[in-house]
CSV table of C-alpha atoms and ligand atoms in Angstrom, one decimal:
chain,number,residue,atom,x,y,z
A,113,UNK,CA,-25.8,39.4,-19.4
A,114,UNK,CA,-22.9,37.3,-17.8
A,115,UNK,CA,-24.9,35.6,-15.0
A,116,UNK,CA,-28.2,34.7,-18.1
A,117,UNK,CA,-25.2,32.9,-20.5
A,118,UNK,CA,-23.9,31.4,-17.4
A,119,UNK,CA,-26.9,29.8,-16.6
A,120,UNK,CA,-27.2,29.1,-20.5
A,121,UNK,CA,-23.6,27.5,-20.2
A,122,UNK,CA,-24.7,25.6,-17.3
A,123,UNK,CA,-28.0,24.3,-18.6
A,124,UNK,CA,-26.2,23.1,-22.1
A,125,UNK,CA,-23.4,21.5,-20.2
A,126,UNK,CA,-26.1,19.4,-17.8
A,127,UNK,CA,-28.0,18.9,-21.3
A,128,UNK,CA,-25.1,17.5,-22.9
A,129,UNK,CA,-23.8,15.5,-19.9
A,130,UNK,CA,-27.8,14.1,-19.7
A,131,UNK,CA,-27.4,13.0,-23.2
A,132,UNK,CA,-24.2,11.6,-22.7
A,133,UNK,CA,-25.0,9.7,-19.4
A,134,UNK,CA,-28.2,8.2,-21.4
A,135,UNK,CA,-26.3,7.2,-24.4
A,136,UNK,CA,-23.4,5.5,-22.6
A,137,UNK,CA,-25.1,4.0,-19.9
A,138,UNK,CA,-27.1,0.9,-21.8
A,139,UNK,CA,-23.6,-0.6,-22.9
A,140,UNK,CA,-21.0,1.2,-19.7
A,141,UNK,CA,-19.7,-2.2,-17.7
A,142,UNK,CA,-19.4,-0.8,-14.1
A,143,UNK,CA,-15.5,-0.2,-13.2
A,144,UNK,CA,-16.1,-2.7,-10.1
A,145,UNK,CA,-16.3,-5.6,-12.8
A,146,UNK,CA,-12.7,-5.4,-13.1
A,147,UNK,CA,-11.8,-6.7,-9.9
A,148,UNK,CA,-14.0,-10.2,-11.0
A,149,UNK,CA,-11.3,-10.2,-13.7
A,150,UNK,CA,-8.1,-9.6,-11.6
A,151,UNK,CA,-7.4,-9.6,-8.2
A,152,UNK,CA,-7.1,-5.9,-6.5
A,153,UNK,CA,-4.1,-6.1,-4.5
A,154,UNK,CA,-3.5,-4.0,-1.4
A,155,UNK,CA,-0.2,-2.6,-0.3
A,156,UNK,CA,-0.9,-2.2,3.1
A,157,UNK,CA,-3.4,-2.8,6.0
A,158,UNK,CA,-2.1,-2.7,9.6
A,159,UNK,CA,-4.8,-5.3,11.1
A,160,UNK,CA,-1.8,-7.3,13.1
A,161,UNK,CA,-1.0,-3.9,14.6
A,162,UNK,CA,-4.4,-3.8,15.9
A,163,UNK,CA,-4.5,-7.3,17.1
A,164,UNK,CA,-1.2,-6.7,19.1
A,165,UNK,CA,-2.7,-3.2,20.4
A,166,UNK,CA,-6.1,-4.9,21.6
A,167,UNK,CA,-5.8,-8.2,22.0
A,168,UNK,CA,-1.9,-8.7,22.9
A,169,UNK,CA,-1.9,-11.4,19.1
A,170,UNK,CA,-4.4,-13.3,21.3
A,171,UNK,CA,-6.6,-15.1,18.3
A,172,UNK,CA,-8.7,-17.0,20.6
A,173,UNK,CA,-11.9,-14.4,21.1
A,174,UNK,CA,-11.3,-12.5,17.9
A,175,UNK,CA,-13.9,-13.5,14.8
A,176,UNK,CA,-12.6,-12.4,12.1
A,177,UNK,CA,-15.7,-14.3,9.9
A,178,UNK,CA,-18.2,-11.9,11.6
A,179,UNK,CA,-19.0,-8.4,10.6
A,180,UNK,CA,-17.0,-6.4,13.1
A,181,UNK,CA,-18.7,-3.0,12.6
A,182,UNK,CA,-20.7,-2.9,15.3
A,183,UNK,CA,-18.5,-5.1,17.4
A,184,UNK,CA,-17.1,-3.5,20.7
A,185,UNK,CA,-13.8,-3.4,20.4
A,186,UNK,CA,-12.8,-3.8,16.6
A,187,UNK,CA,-16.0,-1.6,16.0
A,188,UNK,CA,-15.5,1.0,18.6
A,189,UNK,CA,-14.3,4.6,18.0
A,190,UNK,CA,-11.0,4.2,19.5
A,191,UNK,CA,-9.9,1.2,17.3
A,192,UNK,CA,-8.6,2.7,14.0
A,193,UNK,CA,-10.4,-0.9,12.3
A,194,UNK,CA,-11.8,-1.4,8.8
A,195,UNK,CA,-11.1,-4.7,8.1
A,196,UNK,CA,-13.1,-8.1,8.9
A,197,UNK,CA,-13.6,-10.9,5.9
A,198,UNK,CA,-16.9,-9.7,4.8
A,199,UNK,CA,-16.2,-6.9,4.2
A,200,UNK,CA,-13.1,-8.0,2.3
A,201,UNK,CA,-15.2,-10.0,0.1
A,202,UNK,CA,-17.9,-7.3,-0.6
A,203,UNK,CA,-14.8,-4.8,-1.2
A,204,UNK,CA,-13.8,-7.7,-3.8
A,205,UNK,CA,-9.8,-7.6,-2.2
A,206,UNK,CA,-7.9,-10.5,-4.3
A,207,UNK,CA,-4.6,-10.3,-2.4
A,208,UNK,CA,-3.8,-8.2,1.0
A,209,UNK,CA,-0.3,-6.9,1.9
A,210,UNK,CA,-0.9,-7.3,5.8
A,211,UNK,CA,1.7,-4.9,7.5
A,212,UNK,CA,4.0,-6.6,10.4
A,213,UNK,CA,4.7,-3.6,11.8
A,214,UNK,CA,6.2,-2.3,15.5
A,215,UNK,CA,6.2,0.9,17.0
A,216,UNK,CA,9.6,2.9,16.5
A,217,UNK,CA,9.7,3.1,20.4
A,218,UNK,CA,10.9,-0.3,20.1
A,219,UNK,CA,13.7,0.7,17.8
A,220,UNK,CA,16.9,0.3,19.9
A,221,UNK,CA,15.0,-2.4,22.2
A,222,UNK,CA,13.6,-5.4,21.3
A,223,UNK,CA,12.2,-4.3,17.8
A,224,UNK,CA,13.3,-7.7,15.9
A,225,UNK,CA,11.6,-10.3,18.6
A,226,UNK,CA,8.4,-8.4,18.3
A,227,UNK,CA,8.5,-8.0,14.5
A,228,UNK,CA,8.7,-11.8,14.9
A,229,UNK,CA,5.4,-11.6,16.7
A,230,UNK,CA,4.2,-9.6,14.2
A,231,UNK,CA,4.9,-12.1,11.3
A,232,UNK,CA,3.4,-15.3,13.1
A,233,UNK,CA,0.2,-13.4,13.9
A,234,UNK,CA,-0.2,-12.7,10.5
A,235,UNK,CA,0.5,-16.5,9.9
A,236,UNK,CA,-1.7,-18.0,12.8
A,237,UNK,CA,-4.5,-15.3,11.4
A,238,UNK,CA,-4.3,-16.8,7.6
A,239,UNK,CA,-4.3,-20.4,9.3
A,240,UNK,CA,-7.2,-19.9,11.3
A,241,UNK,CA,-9.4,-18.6,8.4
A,242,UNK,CA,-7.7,-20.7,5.8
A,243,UNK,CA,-11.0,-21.2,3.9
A,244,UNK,CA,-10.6,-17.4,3.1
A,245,UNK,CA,-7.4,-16.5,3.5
A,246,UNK,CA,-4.2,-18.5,1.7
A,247,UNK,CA,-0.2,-17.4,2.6
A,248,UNK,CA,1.4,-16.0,-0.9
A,249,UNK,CA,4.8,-15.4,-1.4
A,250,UNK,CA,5.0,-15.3,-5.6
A,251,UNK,CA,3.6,-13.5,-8.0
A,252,UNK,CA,1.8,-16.2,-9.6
A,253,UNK,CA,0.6,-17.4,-5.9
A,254,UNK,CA,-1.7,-14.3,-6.1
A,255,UNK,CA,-3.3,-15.9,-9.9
A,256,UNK,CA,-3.4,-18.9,-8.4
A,257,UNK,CA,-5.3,-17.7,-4.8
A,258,UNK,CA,-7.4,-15.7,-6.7
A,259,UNK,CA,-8.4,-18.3,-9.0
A,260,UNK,CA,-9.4,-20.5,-5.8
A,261,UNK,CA,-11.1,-17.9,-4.7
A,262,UNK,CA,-9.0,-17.2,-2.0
A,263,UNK,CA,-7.6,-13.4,-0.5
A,264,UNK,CA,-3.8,-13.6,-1.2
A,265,UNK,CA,-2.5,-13.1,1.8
A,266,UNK,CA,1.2,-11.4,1.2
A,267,UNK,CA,3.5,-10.1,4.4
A,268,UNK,CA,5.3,-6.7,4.5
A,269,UNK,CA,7.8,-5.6,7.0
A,270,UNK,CA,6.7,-1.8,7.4
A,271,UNK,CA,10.4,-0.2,8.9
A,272,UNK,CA,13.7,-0.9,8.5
A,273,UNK,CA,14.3,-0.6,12.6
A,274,UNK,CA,12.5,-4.1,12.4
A,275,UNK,CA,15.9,-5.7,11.0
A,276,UNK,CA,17.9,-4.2,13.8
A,277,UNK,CA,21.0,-3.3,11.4
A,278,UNK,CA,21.6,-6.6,10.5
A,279,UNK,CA,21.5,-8.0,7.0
A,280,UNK,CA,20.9,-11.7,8.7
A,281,UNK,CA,17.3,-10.4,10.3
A,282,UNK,CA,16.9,-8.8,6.7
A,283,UNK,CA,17.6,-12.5,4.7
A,284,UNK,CA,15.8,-14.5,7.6
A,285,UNK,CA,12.5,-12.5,7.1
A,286,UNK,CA,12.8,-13.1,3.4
A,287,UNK,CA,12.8,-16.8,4.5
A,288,UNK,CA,9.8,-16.2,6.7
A,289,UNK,CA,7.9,-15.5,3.9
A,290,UNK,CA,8.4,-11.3,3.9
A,291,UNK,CA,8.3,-9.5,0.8
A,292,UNK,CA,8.7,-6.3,1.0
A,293,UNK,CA,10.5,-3.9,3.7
A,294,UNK,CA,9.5,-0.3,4.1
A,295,UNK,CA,13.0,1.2,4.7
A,296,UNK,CA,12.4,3.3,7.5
A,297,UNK,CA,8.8,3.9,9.8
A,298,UNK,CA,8.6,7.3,11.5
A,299,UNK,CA,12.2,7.3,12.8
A,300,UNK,CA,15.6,8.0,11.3
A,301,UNK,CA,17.9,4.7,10.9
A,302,UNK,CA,21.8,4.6,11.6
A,303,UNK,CA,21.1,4.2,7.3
A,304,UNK,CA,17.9,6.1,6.0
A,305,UNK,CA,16.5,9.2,6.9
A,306,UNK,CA,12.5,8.9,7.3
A,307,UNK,CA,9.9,11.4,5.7
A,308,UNK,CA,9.9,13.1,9.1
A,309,UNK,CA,13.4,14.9,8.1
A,310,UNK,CA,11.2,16.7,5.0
A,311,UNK,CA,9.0,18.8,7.5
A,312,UNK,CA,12.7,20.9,8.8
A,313,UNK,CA,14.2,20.2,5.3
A,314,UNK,CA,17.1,19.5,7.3
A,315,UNK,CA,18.2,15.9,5.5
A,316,UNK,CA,21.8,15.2,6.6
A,317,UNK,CA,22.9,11.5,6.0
A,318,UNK,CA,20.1,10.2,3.0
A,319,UNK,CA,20.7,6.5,2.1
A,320,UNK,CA,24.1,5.8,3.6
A,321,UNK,CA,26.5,3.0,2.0
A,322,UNK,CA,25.4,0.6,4.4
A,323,UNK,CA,21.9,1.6,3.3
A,324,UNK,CA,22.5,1.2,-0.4
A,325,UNK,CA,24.0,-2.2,0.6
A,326,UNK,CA,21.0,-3.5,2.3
A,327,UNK,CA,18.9,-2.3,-1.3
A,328,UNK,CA,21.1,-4.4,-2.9
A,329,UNK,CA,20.5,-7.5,-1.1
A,330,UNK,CA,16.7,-6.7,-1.4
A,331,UNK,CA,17.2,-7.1,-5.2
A,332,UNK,CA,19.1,-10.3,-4.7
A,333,UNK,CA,16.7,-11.7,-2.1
A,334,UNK,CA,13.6,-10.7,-4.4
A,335,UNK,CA,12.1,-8.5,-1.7
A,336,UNK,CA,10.4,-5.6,-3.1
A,337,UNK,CA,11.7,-2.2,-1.6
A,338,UNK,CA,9.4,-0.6,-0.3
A,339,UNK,CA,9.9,3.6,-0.1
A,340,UNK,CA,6.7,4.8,1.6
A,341,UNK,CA,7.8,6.8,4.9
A,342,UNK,CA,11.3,7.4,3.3
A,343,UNK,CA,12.3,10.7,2.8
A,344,UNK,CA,12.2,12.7,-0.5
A,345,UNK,CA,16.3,12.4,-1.0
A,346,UNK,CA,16.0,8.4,0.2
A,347,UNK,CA,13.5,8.3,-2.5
A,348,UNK,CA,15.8,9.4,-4.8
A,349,UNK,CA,18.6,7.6,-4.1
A,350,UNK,CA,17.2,4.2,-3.1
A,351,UNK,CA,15.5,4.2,-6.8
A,352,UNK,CA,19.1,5.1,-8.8
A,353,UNK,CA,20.9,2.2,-6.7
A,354,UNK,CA,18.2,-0.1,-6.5
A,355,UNK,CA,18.6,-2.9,-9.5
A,356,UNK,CA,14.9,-3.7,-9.4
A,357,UNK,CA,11.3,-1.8,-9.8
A,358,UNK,CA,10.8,-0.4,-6.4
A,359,UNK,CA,7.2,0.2,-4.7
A,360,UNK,CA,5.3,3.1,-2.6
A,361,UNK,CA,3.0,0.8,-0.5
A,362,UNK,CA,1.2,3.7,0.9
A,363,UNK,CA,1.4,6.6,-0.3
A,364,UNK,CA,-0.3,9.6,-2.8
A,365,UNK,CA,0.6,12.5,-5.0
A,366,UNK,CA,2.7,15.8,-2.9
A,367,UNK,CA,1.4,17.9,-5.9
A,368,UNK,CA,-2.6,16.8,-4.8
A,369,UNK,CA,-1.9,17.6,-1.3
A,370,UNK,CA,1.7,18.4,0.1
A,371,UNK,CA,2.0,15.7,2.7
A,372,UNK,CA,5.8,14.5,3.2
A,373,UNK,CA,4.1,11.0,3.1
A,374,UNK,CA,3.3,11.8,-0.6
A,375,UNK,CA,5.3,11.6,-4.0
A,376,UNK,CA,6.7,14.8,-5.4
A,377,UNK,CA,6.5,14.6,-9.4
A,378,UNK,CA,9.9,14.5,-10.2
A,379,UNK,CA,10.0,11.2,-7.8
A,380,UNK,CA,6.6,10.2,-9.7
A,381,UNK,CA,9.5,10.7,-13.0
A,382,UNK,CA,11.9,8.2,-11.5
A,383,UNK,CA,9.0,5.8,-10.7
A,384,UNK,CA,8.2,5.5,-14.3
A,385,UNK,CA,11.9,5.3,-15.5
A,386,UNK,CA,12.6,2.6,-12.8
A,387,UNK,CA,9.8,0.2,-13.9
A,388,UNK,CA,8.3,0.8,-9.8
A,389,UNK,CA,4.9,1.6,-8.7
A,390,UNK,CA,3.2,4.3,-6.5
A,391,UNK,CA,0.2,2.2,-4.3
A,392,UNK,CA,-2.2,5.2,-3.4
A,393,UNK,CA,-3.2,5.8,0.2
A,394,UNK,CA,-6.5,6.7,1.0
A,395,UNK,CA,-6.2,7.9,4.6
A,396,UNK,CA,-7.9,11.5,5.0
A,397,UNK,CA,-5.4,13.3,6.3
A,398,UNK,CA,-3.2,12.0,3.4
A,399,UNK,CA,-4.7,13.2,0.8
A,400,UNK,CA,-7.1,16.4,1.4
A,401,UNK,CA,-6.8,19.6,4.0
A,402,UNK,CA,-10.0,18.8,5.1
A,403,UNK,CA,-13.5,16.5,4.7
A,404,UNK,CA,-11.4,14.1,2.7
A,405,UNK,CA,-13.9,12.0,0.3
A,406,UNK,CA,-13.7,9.5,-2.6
A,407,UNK,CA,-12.9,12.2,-4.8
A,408,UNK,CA,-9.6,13.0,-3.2
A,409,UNK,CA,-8.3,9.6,-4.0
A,410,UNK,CA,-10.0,9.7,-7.4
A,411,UNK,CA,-7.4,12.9,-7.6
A,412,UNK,CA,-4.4,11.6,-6.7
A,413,UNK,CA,-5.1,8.5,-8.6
A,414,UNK,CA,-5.4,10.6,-12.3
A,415,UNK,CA,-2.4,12.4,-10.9
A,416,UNK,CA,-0.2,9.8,-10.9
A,417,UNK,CA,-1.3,8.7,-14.0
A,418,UNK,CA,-0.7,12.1,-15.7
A,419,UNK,CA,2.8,12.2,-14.3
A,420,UNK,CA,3.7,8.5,-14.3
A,421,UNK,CA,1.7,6.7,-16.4
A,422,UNK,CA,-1.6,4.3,-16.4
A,423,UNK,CA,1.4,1.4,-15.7
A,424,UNK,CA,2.9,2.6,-12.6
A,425,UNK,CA,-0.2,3.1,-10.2
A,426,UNK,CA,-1.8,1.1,-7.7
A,427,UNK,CA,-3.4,1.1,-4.5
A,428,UNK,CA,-2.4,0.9,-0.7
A,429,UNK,CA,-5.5,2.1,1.2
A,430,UNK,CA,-3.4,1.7,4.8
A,431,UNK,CA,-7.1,0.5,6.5
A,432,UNK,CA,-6.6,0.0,9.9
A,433,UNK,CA,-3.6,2.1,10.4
A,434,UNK,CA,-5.4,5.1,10.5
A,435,UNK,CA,-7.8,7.5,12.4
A,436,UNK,CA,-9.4,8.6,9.8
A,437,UNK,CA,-11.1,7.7,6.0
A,438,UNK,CA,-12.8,9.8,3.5
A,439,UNK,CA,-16.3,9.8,3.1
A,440,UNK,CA,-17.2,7.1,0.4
A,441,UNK,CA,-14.1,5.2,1.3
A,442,UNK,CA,-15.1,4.1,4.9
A,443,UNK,CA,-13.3,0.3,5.4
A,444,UNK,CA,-12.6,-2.8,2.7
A,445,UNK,CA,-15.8,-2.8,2.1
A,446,UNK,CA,-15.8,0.0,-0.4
A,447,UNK,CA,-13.6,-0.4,-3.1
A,448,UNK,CA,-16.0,-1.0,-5.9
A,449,UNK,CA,-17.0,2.3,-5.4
A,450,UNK,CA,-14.2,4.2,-6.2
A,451,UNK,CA,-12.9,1.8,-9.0
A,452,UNK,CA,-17.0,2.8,-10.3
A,453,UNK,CA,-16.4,6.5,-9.8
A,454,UNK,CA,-13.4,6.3,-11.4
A,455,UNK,CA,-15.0,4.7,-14.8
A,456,UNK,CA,-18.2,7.1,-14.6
A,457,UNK,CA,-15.9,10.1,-14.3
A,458,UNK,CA,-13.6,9.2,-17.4
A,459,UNK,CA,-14.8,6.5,-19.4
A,460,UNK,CA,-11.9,7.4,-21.9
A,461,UNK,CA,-9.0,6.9,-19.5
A,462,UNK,CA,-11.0,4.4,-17.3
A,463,UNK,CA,-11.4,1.6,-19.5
A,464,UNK,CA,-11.7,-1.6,-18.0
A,465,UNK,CA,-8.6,-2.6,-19.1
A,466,UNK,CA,-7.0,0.2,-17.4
A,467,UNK,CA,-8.8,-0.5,-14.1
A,468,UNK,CA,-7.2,-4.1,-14.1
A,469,UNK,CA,-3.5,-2.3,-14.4
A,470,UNK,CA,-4.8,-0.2,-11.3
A,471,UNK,CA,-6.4,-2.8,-9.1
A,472,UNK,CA,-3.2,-5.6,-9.8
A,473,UNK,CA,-2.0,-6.1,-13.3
A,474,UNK,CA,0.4,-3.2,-12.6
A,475,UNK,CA,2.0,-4.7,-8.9
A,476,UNK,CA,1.8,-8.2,-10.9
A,477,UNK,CA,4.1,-6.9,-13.5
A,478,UNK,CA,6.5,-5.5,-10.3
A,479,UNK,CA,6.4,-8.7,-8.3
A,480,UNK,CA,7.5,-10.4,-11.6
A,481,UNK,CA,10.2,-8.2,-12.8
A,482,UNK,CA,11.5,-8.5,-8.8
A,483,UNK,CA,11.2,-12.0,-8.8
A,484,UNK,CA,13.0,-12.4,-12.9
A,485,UNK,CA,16.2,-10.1,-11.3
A,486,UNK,CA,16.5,-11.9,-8.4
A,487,UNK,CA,17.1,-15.2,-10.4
A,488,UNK,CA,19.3,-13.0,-12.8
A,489,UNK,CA,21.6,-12.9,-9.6
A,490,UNK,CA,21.3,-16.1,-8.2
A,491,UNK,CA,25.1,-16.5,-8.2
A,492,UNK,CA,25.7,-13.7,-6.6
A,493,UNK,CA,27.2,-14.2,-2.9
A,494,UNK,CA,25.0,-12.7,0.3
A,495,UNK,CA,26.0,-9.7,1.4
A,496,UNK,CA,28.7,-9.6,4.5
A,497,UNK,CA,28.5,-5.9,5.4
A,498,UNK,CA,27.9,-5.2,9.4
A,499,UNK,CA,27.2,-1.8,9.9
A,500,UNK,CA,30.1,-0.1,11.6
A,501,UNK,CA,28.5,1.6,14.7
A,502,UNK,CA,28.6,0.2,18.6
A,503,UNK,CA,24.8,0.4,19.4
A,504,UNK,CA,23.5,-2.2,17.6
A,505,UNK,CA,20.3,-3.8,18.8
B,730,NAG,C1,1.6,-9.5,25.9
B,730,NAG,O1,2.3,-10.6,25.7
B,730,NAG,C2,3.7,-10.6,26.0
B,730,NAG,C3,4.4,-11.9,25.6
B,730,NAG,O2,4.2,-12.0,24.2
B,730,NAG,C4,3.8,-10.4,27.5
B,730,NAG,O3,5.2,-10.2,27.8
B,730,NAG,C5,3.0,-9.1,27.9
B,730,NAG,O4,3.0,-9.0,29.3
B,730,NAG,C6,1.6,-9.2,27.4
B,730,NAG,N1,0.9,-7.9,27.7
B,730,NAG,C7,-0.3,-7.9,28.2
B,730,NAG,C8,-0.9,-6.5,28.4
B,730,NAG,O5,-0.9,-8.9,28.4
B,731,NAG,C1,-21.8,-4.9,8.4
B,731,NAG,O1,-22.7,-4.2,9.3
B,731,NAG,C2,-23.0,-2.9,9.0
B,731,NAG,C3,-23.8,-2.3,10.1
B,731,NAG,O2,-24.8,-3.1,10.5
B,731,NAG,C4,-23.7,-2.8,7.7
B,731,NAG,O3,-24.0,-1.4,7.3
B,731,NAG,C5,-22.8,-3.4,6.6
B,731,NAG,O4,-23.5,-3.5,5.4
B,731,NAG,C6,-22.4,-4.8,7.0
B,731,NAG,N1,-21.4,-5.3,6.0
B,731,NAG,C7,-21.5,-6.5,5.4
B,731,NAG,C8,-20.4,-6.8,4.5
B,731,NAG,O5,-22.4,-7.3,5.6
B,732,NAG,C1,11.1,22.7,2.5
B,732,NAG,O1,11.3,22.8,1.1
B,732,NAG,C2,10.2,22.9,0.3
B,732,NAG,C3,10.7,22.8,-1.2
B,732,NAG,O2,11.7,23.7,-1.4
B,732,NAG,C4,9.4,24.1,0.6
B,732,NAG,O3,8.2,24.1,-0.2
B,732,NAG,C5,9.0,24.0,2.1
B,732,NAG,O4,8.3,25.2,2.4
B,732,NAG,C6,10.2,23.9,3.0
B,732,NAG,N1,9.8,23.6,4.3
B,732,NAG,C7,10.4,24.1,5.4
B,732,NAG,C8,9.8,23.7,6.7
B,732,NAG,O5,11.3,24.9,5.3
B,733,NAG,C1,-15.6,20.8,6.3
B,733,NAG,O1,-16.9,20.4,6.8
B,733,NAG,C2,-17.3,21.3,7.9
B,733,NAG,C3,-18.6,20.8,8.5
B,733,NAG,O2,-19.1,19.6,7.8
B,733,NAG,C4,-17.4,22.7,7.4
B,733,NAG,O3,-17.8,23.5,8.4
B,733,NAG,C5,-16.1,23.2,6.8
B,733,NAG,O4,-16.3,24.4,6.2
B,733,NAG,C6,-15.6,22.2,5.7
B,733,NAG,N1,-14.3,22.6,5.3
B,733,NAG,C7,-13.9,22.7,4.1
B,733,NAG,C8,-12.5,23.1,3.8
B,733,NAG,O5,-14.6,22.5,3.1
C-alpha cells in the first residue's frame, strides 16, 4: 500500500515536472544570458600565486592565450590551475579579482617586498595580454571594460601580514591600484585573529584598536574590507566598526557545511544590515563533506539568499587556489553552467534579473557605496597610529 502510492507520488510528480519543463522551456532564456548583460565579477583567483610558485613571476614562457589544460605544467596534477583566457571567455568572466597573495611563512620576514612582487606580476600579466585583459580600479571601470569587451582586471591584497603593521604599506597599495585587503590569511596578526582560532574556539584578542583603526582607513582610502579568512568574532566586529559595506571574497554558508572559512547566519544577518556582500567559494572542500558538485554551490548560493537576501550575494570561486573543484564546476570555464542550473532549478527566484545581482550588479552596488563614503570623508586626515609592539617587520 505505502510503496504502490509512493510510486503513484513519484510518477505524478515526474508527470507534473514533464509538463512543467515542456511548458516553460519554449519561452525559459538560459540563466548564462545574464552574464551577456552584466559583467560576472570574481572575488578571487590566486593565478599570480601560481605564477610565483612555478615560474618564479617569470612571464616570458608562460601563454596565457593558449588553452593550458593539457599543458605540462599549468595542466599538470600538481598545479592547483584553472585559469587561462579561453577559458575565461567561454566561462563569460567580465571582471577578475586576481589575488596578490604571499605565504604567511613570510609574515615576520620579507612579506611586504614580495607582496610587491605579487602586485607587478599581476600588472606585467594584464600588460602583456592587454587585448584581453584591462587594469580596473573603479566601479564604473568594470562597465566601461566590460563594455570594450575587456576582463576587468581588479587587484586584491589576500592578508593583512602583507602590510607589515604599517598603515603607510596599507595607503601605498591603495595607490598601487589595490582594492581590497583580506584582513588576515591563515595566521593570527599582532591585530586580527584568523579563522584558524574557530577550530579551538579559543579567540583571545578579536579586532584590536589598532585593527579597528586600520578598518577605518580602509573606508577612507575606498578599499573594500575584505573578511574571508577572518575569524567569526573579527567578522563581527570589523562589520559594526567598519563605516562602509564590507565583502566575503571567498567564502560560503557555515549552516550548508560548517567550515570556519564559511559564514554563520547571524554574520549572514549583519551582512545584510551593513549593506556588504558574501562572494561564494566554490572549492570542494568548502562547501560539501565529500564529492563536492555544482549542486553544493547551487546550495550555499539559495542559502545566502534565504538568510541575507537576493542583494547581498555574489561569487568568489578561489580557482587556482585550490586542490580541489566540484564536479560540474571544474575551472573558469564553467560558470554558465551553474548560473543555468540555478535558473532551471528555480525559475521563480532565478529570474534573470536576479542572476545579474548574483553575477555583478550586487558587488557593483558595494564598490559604489565604498567609493560614495570614501569621498564623504575626503577631509578627513590619514591615519597616524603605529602599532605599539617592537617586532615590527
Ligand atoms: C626567484 O626570484 C628571486 C628574485 O625575485 C630570487 O631571489 C630567487 O632566487 C628566485 N628563485 C628561483 C627558484 O629562481
Ligand atoms: C581546452 O582543452 C580541453 C582539453 O582538450 C577541452 O576539453 C576544452 O574544451 C578546451 N577549452 C576551450 C575553452 O577551448
Ligand atoms: C566551537 O563552538 C561551536 C559553537 O558553539 C561548536 O559547535 C563547536 O563544536 C566548538 N568547537 C570546538 C572545537 O570546541
Ligand atoms: C563519494 O564517492 C565515492 C566514490 O565515487 C563513494 O564511494 C562514496 O560513498 C561517496 N561518498 C559520499 C558521502 O557520497
Amino acid at each position: 500500500m505505502y510503496k504502490s502510492s509512493l510510486v503513484l507520488t513519484v510518477f505524478f510528480v515526474s508527470y507534473v515536472n514533464v509538463i512543467h519543463t515542456a511548458t516553460t522551456k519554449k519561452d525559459h532564456v538560459p540563466g548564462r544570458s545574464a552574464l551577456d548583460n552584466f559583467p560576472l565579477v570574481d572575488g578571487h583567483n590566486d593565478l599570480p600565486h601560481n605564477l610565483y610558485l612555478k615560474l618564479n613571476n617569470t612571464l616570458k614562457g608562460f601563454h596565457f592565450d593558449k588553452n593550458l589544460t593539457g599543458d605540462a605544467v599549468f595542466g599538470s596534477s600538481d598545479c592547483s590551475c584553472h585559469t587561462d583566457l579561453q577559458r575565461l571567455r567561454k566561462g563569460k568572466v567580465g571582471a577578475q579579482f586576481w589575488a596578490a597573495y604571499v605565504s604567511c611563512d613570510s609574515k615576520s620576514e620579507n612579506a611586504v617586498v614580495r607582496t610587491l612582487d605579487q602586485i607587478d606580476v599581476i600588472k606585467r600579466l594584464i600588460n602583456r595580454y592587454n587585448n584581453d585583459l584591462e587594469l580596473v580600479t573603479t566601479a564604473d571601470g568594470i562597465i566601461d571594460a566590460f563594455n570594450r569587451k575587456k576582463i576587468a582586471s581588479l587587484i586584491g591584497v589576500e592578508g593583512g601580514h602583507s602590510i607589515g603593521n604599517r598603515m603607510s604599506v596599507l595607503r601605498l597599495f591603495y595607490e598601487l591600484g589595490v582594492r581590497y585587503l583580506t584582513l588576515t590569511h591563515v595566521c593570527h596578526l599582532d591585530w586580527a585573529e584568523s579563522a584558524e582560532i574557530d577550530k579551538t574556539n579559543s579567540s583571545t584578542i578579536g579586532l584590536t584598536n589598532f585593527g579597528k583603526k586600520i578598518v577605518l582607513e580602509m573606508n577612507r582610502l575606498g578599499m573594500l574590507v575584505d573578511l574571508s579568512h577572518v575569524s567569526y568574532d573579527v567578522m563581527k566586529q570589523a562589520i559594526s566598526v567598519s563605516r562602509a559595506p564590507v565583502i566575503f571574497s571567498h567564502s560560503s554558508a557555515r549552516a550548508v557545511y560548517n567550515h570556519v572559512r564559511n559564514v554563520a547566519d547571524d554574520v549572514l544577518v549583519k551582512v545584510k544590515e551593513n549593506g556588504g556582500i558574501v562572494m561564494v567559494n566554490f572549492y570542494s572542500g568548502f562547501i560539501a563533506s565529500a564529492n563536492a558538485t555544482i549542486r553544493d554551490v547551487v546550495n550555499h548560493i539559495n542559502h545566502i539568499v534565504d538568510i541575507a537576501g537576493i542583494d547581498h550575494v555574489g561569487i568568489g570561486s578561489d580557482f587556482d587556489g585550490v586542490p580541489d573543484t566540484p564536479v560540474g564546476l571544474e575551472d573558469v570555464s564553467k560558470y554558465p553552467d551553474l548560473f543555468d542550473l540555478l535558473s532551471e532549478l528555480n525559475p521563480d527566484r532565478w529570474t534573470i534579473k536576479h542572476l545579474e545581482k548574483l553575477a555583478g550588479r550586487n558587488f557593483l552596488r558595494v564598490f559604489k557605496e565604498v567609493e560614495k563614503i570614501k569621498e564623504s570623508l575626503i577631509s578627513e586626515p590619514p591615519a597616524e597610529d603605529l602599532l605599539e609592539i617592537s617586532n615590527q617587520v
